Amino acid sequence: MRLARLAAVLLALMPSGFAAAQQDSLVQYVQPLIGTAKMGHTFPGATVPFGAVQLSPDTDTIPYAVDGQYNPEVYTYCAGYQYQDPTIVGFSHTHFSGTGHSDLGDFLIVPTAGKLRLNPGVADAPEEGFRSAYQHANEVAEANYYRVKLDDEDILAELTTTTRTGLHRYTFANEDSAHIIMDLMHGIYNYADKNVWTVVRVLNDSTVTGYRQTNGWARTRTVYFAMSFSKPFRSYGSRNFEETPVYRGFWRKFDQTDNFPDIAGRQLRMHFDFDVTAGEQVLVKLALSPVSMSNALANMEEEIPHWDFDRVKREGQGLWEQELQRIEAKLPTEADYVNFYTAMYHAALMPTVYTDVNGQYKGLDYEVHTADGFTNYTSFSLWDTFRAFHPYLNIINPSRNADIVASMMAHYDQSTLKMLPIWSHYANDNWCMSGYHSVSVIADAIIKGVYKGDAQAALEACVATANYRRYEGIGEYIDRGYIPDEANGTSVSNTLEYAYDDWCIAQLAKHLGKQDVYDVFAKRSENWRNMYDPAIGFMRPRHADGTFRAKFDVLETHGQGFIEGNTWNYSLYVPHNPAGLMEVMGGKKRLSRYLDSLFTMHLPDEFFAHTEDITREGIIGNYVHGNEPAHHVAYLYHLTGEAWKTQEKVRMILENQYHNGPDGLGGNDDCGQMSAWYLFSSLGFYPVSPGSDEYWLGSPLVQSATINLENGKTFTVEAVNQSTENVYVQQVSLNGKPVKGYTLKHADIMNGGKLVFEMGGKAKKTS
């Protein structure tokens, strides 16, 4: 694919009147800085699609705890980068994209000149440490490329990557003594005891290897590295910043701070020293491995056997071009192009490759495995991504999602608990959030024909996970049909999510002809009914004796039995049986009034003041789009016979919650879920209930879009007369035949064809 000139897109939109549809390149529309700036949950650096290395600037070193107490300000640094910060501390190689908790930030590299400083200093006085002031005017963010001028010492920093290797290029403006600092203390969500052990081995005057072991969100995470310089360093040294240990051993016989090649400790910083001339460039390669230092070296030698920075950048952007070309869309405005292709970019950042070039990876059992016939992946934010992100991959990138399912099955096989992943990264499960949503991803992939592995083994893994009684109320849930309020602080949302997951298991069992399993889990899937209190018309915490909690606030998002939401949003979380929910709520008119109120009422700040994941930017009325549990609800108007309201609300959400710029998202992107919602809804359909082969129709934002399917076929969406005003669907046809109802089958897409929406400015008020 020919690449047109890659625009240095940072904050500005494309030039007015730009003929977007006529361009060869889609990479130019990617704006890596679109994110939740106030929470800092998007990193703007360099990576290739699903790359193990996600190389990005980190702008501060706020600790996880102050005086032994959680520091709420650290939440804004989940991705390491805060747009409002005036300084950059350095460039680290691992980051999460849009998560509500964090880890990583490994192997911070910092170029400096002049006097050596091994302390980062503070933002108010950057000259006292190795951090540097910078200006957004001198900052460029593109797909697989980041550039910034570090003002304090006049150094131009440039970053690009391959899948497992980061490549830095530092241009020193002045003749000076230069230093490249490697901070092995640095991390995201850092605290004093997080670094368990760090090792550095200097192999020669340009090659260094080592590893870092941490105890954070991932309890036992070890990352190995290999680093190489384009120019031999003239000297090097280290400093251990940990308090003097009681036991020092006999390594103290050596001066380990100066040119000593075998370093180990908990709080290490290294420096590598050079003499540079004005305008000289020094390049640094740093490769990662989950297995060993030798594998890290092999990854580096395989992926970047040269020092051609521009070639690495160009090849990485070519990979992004291929990824973005999976959907070729025509959109109404230049801003829509930026939003759409940035959403595709965000939806290809995670999960990340967790396999070396030789196929090896370290498993949950701490043993080295070889991925046989698949690429192993890590970082599964499943509470978020089962909703739309994995169904999105099942359409546009099914082979990758099949590998992700295979990775989940490997996780299960290596787990001593025999559970599928809940929220896993780097050969650990961090157990964050609720539900056992791997079963949704697995069932959806098998039912849609994406995963070709052992389906019976997958079903058995799903059943074992759903029956693990010791995990977050599952035993109570099995025995009582709900989780009692006194047993769990999120008893209602957990019960609702388990019920949905159980429905997924039932659908998989039905697909495989396992009637006995189907019967058990189909019955369990109706446990949501046990949380509904008809006296108030909402889901409500229930005690072990069967009574509902007396003191209960339907607007409050904290301490009411729900995670990241209130009962107004969660009472609609029955995606697998919305018709049954409508029935118990009182029928079509009651559901319609409920939905109308949800979108139009006002939720005062006091009701989410103690829930750090919910912010005003992600709320429309009392509908919390910035938090995923309500992502399907705009489509529920179809049940009330008011499809026009779904169309109206979907287009309103697209306009209200997605923008260009550093505060462009109404909430955490959550590893691609917010972006996947945008992509599906822009195309005109959405997976209300993953595990089903159906998508529910909405109102497309695209004027047209062609999905280039992996099987060689194409599926085209066309919206005739689409405009800002024409949000209402007048009629829909598939391959020239009218579409009855409001659903589209997965096979309809994968068989190729054309879906046409006739749009208009007046609601068509018949279903």
JSON list of N, CA and C in Angstrom, two decimals, residues 434-462:
[
{"chain": "A", "resi": 434, "resn": "SER", "atom": "N", "xyz": [-15.09, -7.86, 37.66]},
{"chain": "A", "resi": 434, "resn": "SER", "atom": "CA", "xyz": [-15.96, -8.96, 38.05]},
{"chain": "A", "resi": 434, "resn": "SER", "atom": "C", "xyz": [-16.42, -9.75, 36.83]},
{"chain": "A", "resi": 435, "resn": "GLY", "atom": "N", "xyz": [-17.18, -10.81, 37.09]},
{"chain": "A", "resi": 435, "resn": "GLY", "atom": "CA", "xyz": [-17.61, -11.70, 36.03]},
{"chain": "A", "resi": 435, "resn": "GLY", "atom": "C", "xyz": [-16.50, -12.67, 35.65]},
{"chain": "A", "resi": 436, "resn": "TYR", "atom": "N", "xyz": [-16.84, -13.67, 34.85]},
{"chain": "A", "resi": 436, "resn": "TYR", "atom": "CA", "xyz": [-15.84, -14.55, 34.26]},
{"chain": "A", "resi": 436, "resn": "TYR", "atom": "C", "xyz": [-16.01, -14.49, 32.75]},
{"chain": "A", "resi": 437, "resn": "HIS", "atom": "N", "xyz": [-15.64, -13.30, 32.22]},
{"chain": "A", "resi": 437, "resn": "HIS", "atom": "CA", "xyz": [-16.02, -12.94, 30.85]},
{"chain": "A", "resi": 437, "resn": "HIS", "atom": "C", "xyz": [-15.16, -13.57, 29.77]},
{"chain": "A", "resi": 438, "resn": "SER", "atom": "N", "xyz": [-14.13, -14.33, 30.14]},
{"chain": "A", "resi": 438, "resn": "SER", "atom": "CA", "xyz": [-13.47, -15.15, 29.13]},
{"chain": "A", "resi": 438, "resn": "SER", "atom": "C", "xyz": [-14.48, -16.06, 28.45]},
{"chain": "A", "resi": 439, "resn": "VAL", "atom": "N", "xyz": [-15.48, -16.53, 29.21]},
{"chain": "A", "resi": 439, "resn": "VAL", "atom": "CA", "xyz": [-16.45, -17.46, 28.63]},
{"chain": "A", "resi": 439, "resn": "VAL", "atom": "C", "xyz": [-17.26, -16.79, 27.53]},
{"chain": "A", "resi": 440, "resn": "SER", "atom": "N", "xyz": [-17.50, -15.48, 27.66]},
{"chain": "A", "resi": 440, "resn": "SER", "atom": "CA", "xyz": [-18.19, -14.75, 26.60]},
{"chain": "A", "resi": 440, "resn": "SER", "atom": "C", "xyz": [-17.35, -14.70, 25.33]},
{"chain": "A", "resi": 441, "resn": "VAL", "atom": "N", "xyz": [-16.05, -14.38, 25.50]},
{"chain": "A", "resi": 441, "resn": "VAL", "atom": "CA", "xyz": [-15.15, -14.28, 24.35]},
{"chain": "A", "resi": 441, "resn": "VAL", "atom": "C", "xyz": [-15.02, -15.63, 23.66]},
{"chain": "A", "resi": 442, "resn": "ILE", "atom": "N", "xyz": [-14.87, -16.68, 24.46]},
{"chain": "A", "resi": 442, "resn": "ILE", "atom": "CA", "xyz": [-14.69, -18.02, 23.90]},
{"chain": "A", "resi": 442, "resn": "ILE", "atom": "C", "xyz": [-15.95, -18.50, 23.20]},
{"chain": "A", "resi": 443, "resn": "ALA", "atom": "N", "xyz": [-17.11, -18.35, 23.86]},
{"chain": "A", "resi": 443, "resn": "ALA", "atom": "CA", "xyz": [-18.36, -18.79, 23.25]},
{"chain": "A", "resi": 443, "resn": "ALA", "atom": "C", "xyz": [-18.63, -18.03, 21.96]},
{"chain": "A", "resi": 444, "resn": "ASP", "atom": "N", "xyz": [-18.43, -16.73, 21.97]},
{"chain": "A", "resi": 444, "resn": "ASP", "atom": "CA", "xyz": [-18.67, -15.91, 20.79]},
{"chain": "A", "resi": 444, "resn": "ASP", "atom": "C", "xyz": [-17.78, -16.36, 19.63]},
{"chain": "A", "resi": 445, "resn": "ALA", "atom": "N", "xyz": [-16.51, -16.65, 19.94]},
{"chain": "A", "resi": 445, "resn": "ALA", "atom": "CA", "xyz": [-15.56, -17.04, 18.88]},
{"chain": "A", "resi": 445, "resn": "ALA", "atom": "C", "xyz": [-15.89, -18.41, 18.31]},
{"chain": "A", "resi": 446, "resn": "ILE", "atom": "N", "xyz": [-16.32, -19.33, 19.16]},
{"chain": "A", "resi": 446, "resn": "ILE", "atom": "CA", "xyz": [-16.63, -20.68, 18.67]},
{"chain": "A", "resi": 446, "resn": "ILE", "atom": "C", "xyz": [-17.94, -20.67, 17.89]},
{"chain": "A", "resi": 447, "resn": "ILE", "atom": "N", "xyz": [-18.96, -20.01, 18.42]},
{"chain": "A", "resi": 447, "resn": "ILE", "atom": "CA", "xyz": [-20.27, -19.98, 17.76]},
{"chain": "A", "resi": 447, "resn": "ILE", "atom": "C", "xyz": [-20.18, -19.30, 16.40]},
{"chain": "A", "resi": 448, "resn": "LYS", "atom": "N", "xyz": [-19.29, -18.31, 16.28]},
{"chain": "A", "resi": 448, "resn": "LYS", "atom": "CA", "xyz": [-19.14, -17.60, 15.01]},
{"chain": "A", "resi": 448, "resn": "LYS", "atom": "C", "xyz": [-18.10, -18.26, 14.10]},
{"chain": "A", "resi": 449, "resn": "GLY", "atom": "N", "xyz": [-17.57, -19.40, 14.50]},
{"chain": "A", "resi": 449, "resn": "GLY", "atom": "CA", "xyz": [-16.65, -20.14, 13.65]},
{"chain": "A", "resi": 449, "resn": "GLY", "atom": "C", "xyz": [-15.26, -19.57, 13.59]},
{"chain": "A", "resi": 450, "resn": "VAL", "atom": "N", "xyz": [-14.89, -18.72, 14.56]},
{"chain": "A", "resi": 450, "resn": "VAL", "atom": "CA", "xyz": [-13.58, -18.08, 14.55]},
{"chain": "A", "resi": 450, "resn": "VAL", "atom": "C", "xyz": [-12.52, -18.98, 15.15]},
{"chain": "A", "resi": 451, "resn": "TYR", "atom": "N", "xyz": [-12.82, -19.59, 16.29]},
{"chain": "A", "resi": 451, "resn": "TYR", "atom": "CA", "xyz": [-11.84, -20.44, 16.97]},
{"chain": "A", "resi": 451, "resn": "TYR", "atom": "C", "xyz": [-12.01, -21.87, 16.51]},
{"chain": "A", "resi": 452, "resn": "LYS", "atom": "N", "xyz": [-10.95, -22.44, 15.98]},
{"chain": "A", "resi": 452, "resn": "LYS", "atom": "CA", "xyz": [-11.00, -23.79, 15.40]},
{"chain": "A", "resi": 452, "resn": "LYS", "atom": "C", "xyz": [-10.33, -24.82, 16.31]},
{"chain": "A", "resi": 453, "resn": "GLY", "atom": "N", "xyz": [-10.01, -24.44, 17.55]},
{"chain": "A", "resi": 453, "resn": "GLY", "atom": "CA", "xyz": [-9.37, -25.36, 18.47]},
{"chain": "A", "resi": 453, "resn": "GLY", "atom": "C", "xyz": [-10.37, -26.35, 19.06]},
{"chain": "A", "resi": 454, "resn": "ASP", "atom": "N", "xyz": [-9.97, -26.98, 20.16]},
{"chain": "A", "resi": 454, "resn": "ASP", "atom": "CA", "xyz": [-10.78, -28.01, 20.81]},
{"chain": "A", "resi": 454, "resn": "ASP", "atom": "C", "xyz": [-11.95, -27.34, 21.53]},
{"chain": "A", "resi": 455, "resn": "ALA", "atom": "N", "xyz": [-13.12, -27.34, 20.89]},
{"chain": "A", "resi": 455, "resn": "ALA", "atom": "CA", "xyz": [-14.29, -26.66, 21.45]},
{"chain": "A", "resi": 455, "resn": "ALA", "atom": "C", "xyz": [-14.78, -27.35, 22.71]},
{"chain": "A", "resi": 456, "resn": "GLN", "atom": "N", "xyz": [-14.68, -28.68, 22.77]},
{"chain": "A", "resi": 456, "resn": "GLN", "atom": "CA", "xyz": [-15.11, -29.41, 23.96]},
{"chain": "A", "resi": 456, "resn": "GLN", "atom": "C", "xyz": [-14.23, -29.04, 25.15]},
{"chain": "A", "resi": 457, "resn": "ALA", "atom": "N", "xyz": [-12.93, -28.95, 24.94]},
{"chain": "A", "resi": 457, "resn": "ALA", "atom": "CA", "xyz": [-12.03, -28.53, 26.02]},
{"chain": "A", "resi": 457, "resn": "ALA", "atom": "C", "xyz": [-12.34, -27.11, 26.46]},
{"chain": "A", "resi": 458, "resn": "ALA", "atom": "N", "xyz": [-12.70, -26.24, 25.50]},
{"chain": "A", "resi": 458, "resn": "ALA", "atom": "CA", "xyz": [-13.06, -24.87, 25.82]},
{"chain": "A", "resi": 458, "resn": "ALA", "atom": "C", "xyz": [-14.31, -24.83, 26.69]},
{"chain": "A", "resi": 459, "resn": "LEU", "atom": "N", "xyz": [-15.31, -25.63, 26.34]},
{"chain": "A", "resi": 459, "resn": "LEU", "atom": "CA", "xyz": [-16.53, -25.69, 27.15]},
{"chain": "A", "resi": 459, "resn": "LEU", "atom": "C", "xyz": [-16.21, -26.17, 28.56]},
{"chain": "A", "resi": 460, "resn": "GLU", "atom": "N", "xyz": [-15.38, -27.18, 28.68]},
{"chain": "A", "resi": 460, "resn": "GLU", "atom": "CA", "xyz": [-15.02, -27.68, 30.00]},
{"chain": "A", "resi": 460, "resn": "GLU", "atom": "C", "xyz": [-14.31, -26.61, 30.83]},
{"chain": "A", "resi": 461, "resn": "ALA", "atom": "N", "xyz": [-13.45, -25.81, 30.19]},
{"chain": "A", "resi": 461, "resn": "ALA", "atom": "CA", "xyz": [-12.77, -24.72, 30.89]},
{"chain": "A", "resi": 461, "resn": "ALA", "atom": "C", "xyz": [-13.77, -23.66, 31.34]},
{"chain": "A", "resi": 462, "resn": "CYS", "atom": "N", "xyz": [-14.75, -23.37, 30.51]},
{"chain": "A", "resi": 462, "resn": "CYS", "atom": "CA", "xyz": [-15.79, -22.40, 30.88]},
{"chain": "A", "resi": 462, "resn": "CYS", "atom": "C", "xyz": [-16.58, -22.89, 32.08]}
]
